[in-house]
Short mmCIF file of N, CA and C in Angstrom, two decimals:
data_model
loop_
_atom_site.label_atom_id
_atom_site.label_comp_id
_atom_site.label_asym_id
_atom_site.label_seq_id
_atom_site.Cartn_x
_atom_site.Cartn_y
_atom_site.Cartn_z
N MET N 1 -2.93 -14.22 6.97
CA MET N 1 -3.01 -12.81 6.61
C MET N 1 -3.39 -12.71 5.13
N SER N 2 -4.27 -11.83 4.81
CA SER N 2 -4.69 -11.67 3.42
C SER N 2 -3.55 -11.07 2.59
N GLN N 3 -3.65 -11.25 1.31
CA GLN N 3 -2.61 -10.71 0.41
C GLN N 3 -2.52 -9.20 0.53
N LEU N 4 -3.63 -8.52 0.64
CA LEU N 4 -3.63 -7.07 0.78
C LEU N 4 -2.94 -6.65 2.08
N ALA N 5 -3.28 -7.31 3.16
CA ALA N 5 -2.67 -6.99 4.45
C ALA N 5 -1.17 -7.24 4.42
N GLU N 6 -0.75 -8.31 3.80
CA GLU N 6 0.68 -8.62 3.68
C GLU N 6 1.40 -7.55 2.86
N THR N 7 0.80 -7.14 1.77
CA THR N 7 1.40 -6.09 0.92
C THR N 7 1.53 -4.79 1.71
N LEU N 8 0.50 -4.41 2.42
CA LEU N 8 0.55 -3.18 3.22
C LEU N 8 1.63 -3.28 4.30
N HIS N 9 1.76 -4.43 4.90
CA HIS N 9 2.79 -4.65 5.92
C HIS N 9 4.20 -4.48 5.33
N VAL N 10 4.44 -5.08 4.19
CA VAL N 10 5.74 -4.97 3.52
C VAL N 10 6.02 -3.52 3.15
N TRP N 11 5.04 -2.82 2.62
CA TRP N 11 5.22 -1.41 2.25
C TRP N 11 5.58 -0.57 3.46
N ARG N 12 4.91 -0.81 4.57
CA ARG N 12 5.20 -0.04 5.79
C ARG N 12 6.62 -0.32 6.28
N GLN N 13 7.03 -1.58 6.24
CA GLN N 13 8.39 -1.94 6.64
C GLN N 13 9.43 -1.24 5.76
N ARG N 14 9.21 -1.24 4.46
CA ARG N 14 10.13 -0.56 3.54
C ARG N 14 10.23 0.93 3.86
N TYR N 15 9.08 1.54 4.06
CA TYR N 15 9.05 2.97 4.37
C TYR N 15 9.84 3.26 5.64
N GLN N 16 9.59 2.51 6.68
CA GLN N 16 10.27 2.73 7.96
C GLN N 16 11.77 2.45 7.86
N SER N 17 12.13 1.39 7.19
CA SER N 17 13.55 1.04 7.04
C SER N 17 14.31 2.11 6.27
N ARG N 18 13.71 2.62 5.23
CA ARG N 18 14.38 3.65 4.42
C ARG N 18 14.52 4.95 5.20
N ARG N 19 13.52 5.31 5.98
CA ARG N 19 13.61 6.52 6.80
C ARG N 19 14.67 6.37 7.88
N GLU N 20 14.73 5.19 8.49
CA GLU N 20 15.75 4.96 9.51
C GLU N 20 17.15 5.02 8.91
N LEU N 21 17.34 4.37 7.79
CA LEU N 21 18.65 4.39 7.13
C LEU N 21 19.09 5.82 6.81
N ALA N 22 18.16 6.64 6.38
CA ALA N 22 18.47 8.03 6.05
C ALA N 22 18.90 8.84 7.28
N SER N 23 18.59 8.36 8.46
CA SER N 23 18.95 9.09 9.68
C SER N 23 20.28 8.64 10.28
N TRP N 24 20.91 7.64 9.71
CA TRP N 24 22.16 7.12 10.26
C TRP N 24 23.30 8.10 10.06
N SER N 25 24.26 8.02 10.95
CA SER N 25 25.45 8.89 10.88
C SER N 25 26.45 8.35 9.85
N ASP N 26 27.42 9.21 9.51
CA ASP N 26 28.48 8.79 8.59
C ASP N 26 29.21 7.56 9.12
N ARG N 27 29.45 7.55 10.41
CA ARG N 27 30.18 6.42 11.03
C ARG N 27 29.38 5.12 10.91
N GLU N 28 28.09 5.19 11.19
CA GLU N 28 27.26 3.99 11.09
C GLU N 28 27.22 3.47 9.65
N LEU N 29 27.10 4.38 8.70
CA LEU N 29 27.08 3.97 7.30
C LEU N 29 28.41 3.36 6.90
N HIS N 30 29.50 3.95 7.35
CA HIS N 30 30.83 3.44 7.05
C HIS N 30 30.99 2.02 7.62
N ASP N 31 30.49 1.81 8.83
CA ASP N 31 30.60 0.51 9.48
C ASP N 31 29.93 -0.61 8.68
N ILE N 32 28.86 -0.29 7.98
CA ILE N 32 28.18 -1.33 7.20
C ILE N 32 28.51 -1.25 5.71
N GLY N 33 29.39 -0.31 5.36
CA GLY N 33 29.87 -0.24 3.98
C GLY N 33 28.90 0.38 3.00
N ILE N 34 28.12 1.35 3.45
CA ILE N 34 27.16 2.02 2.58
C ILE N 34 27.52 3.50 2.49
N SER N 35 27.45 4.04 1.28
CA SER N 35 27.75 5.46 1.09
C SER N 35 26.46 6.28 1.15
N TRP N 36 26.65 7.61 1.26
CA TRP N 36 25.48 8.50 1.26
C TRP N 36 24.73 8.42 -0.06
N SER N 37 25.44 8.19 -1.16
CA SER N 37 24.75 8.08 -2.45
C SER N 37 23.88 6.82 -2.48
N ASP N 38 24.34 5.74 -1.85
CA ASP N 38 23.52 4.54 -1.75
C ASP N 38 22.26 4.81 -0.93
N VAL N 39 22.45 5.54 0.17
CA VAL N 39 21.31 5.87 1.04
C VAL N 39 20.32 6.76 0.29
N ALA N 40 20.83 7.75 -0.40
CA ALA N 40 19.96 8.66 -1.15
C ALA N 40 19.17 7.90 -2.20
N TYR N 41 19.83 7.00 -2.90
CA TYR N 41 19.14 6.20 -3.93
C TYR N 41 18.02 5.37 -3.30
N GLU N 42 18.33 4.71 -2.18
CA GLU N 42 17.35 3.86 -1.52
C GLU N 42 16.22 4.67 -0.91
N ALA N 43 16.56 5.77 -0.26
CA ALA N 43 15.55 6.59 0.42
C ALA N 43 14.62 7.28 -0.56
N ASP N 44 15.08 7.56 -1.76
CA ASP N 44 14.25 8.24 -2.76
C ASP N 44 13.27 7.31 -3.47
N LYS N 45 13.45 6.01 -3.30
CA LYS N 45 12.52 5.06 -3.93
C LYS N 45 11.17 5.13 -3.24
N PRO N 46 10.11 5.02 -4.01
CA PRO N 46 8.78 4.95 -3.37
C PRO N 46 8.65 3.62 -2.61
N PHE N 47 7.85 3.61 -1.57
CA PHE N 47 7.73 2.45 -0.70
C PHE N 47 7.23 1.19 -1.42
N TRP N 48 6.56 1.36 -2.53
CA TRP N 48 6.03 0.19 -3.24
C TRP N 48 7.08 -0.48 -4.13
N ARG N 49 8.24 0.15 -4.30
CA ARG N 49 9.32 -0.47 -5.09
C ARG N 49 10.30 -1.19 -4.17
N ALA N 50 10.61 -2.42 -4.52
CA ALA N 50 11.57 -3.21 -3.72
C ALA N 50 12.96 -2.71 -3.94
#
């Protein structure tokens, strides 16, 4: 896979993961030990930032 294709793949994964995390319930977040402020911080990051 080319470097560009790999970068685009990683960016898409980050975007999808952050959107999914933002949709989790309070119970799900509690189960994994993450607060809403943690989710907000992560979800607000642009997809190109790790």
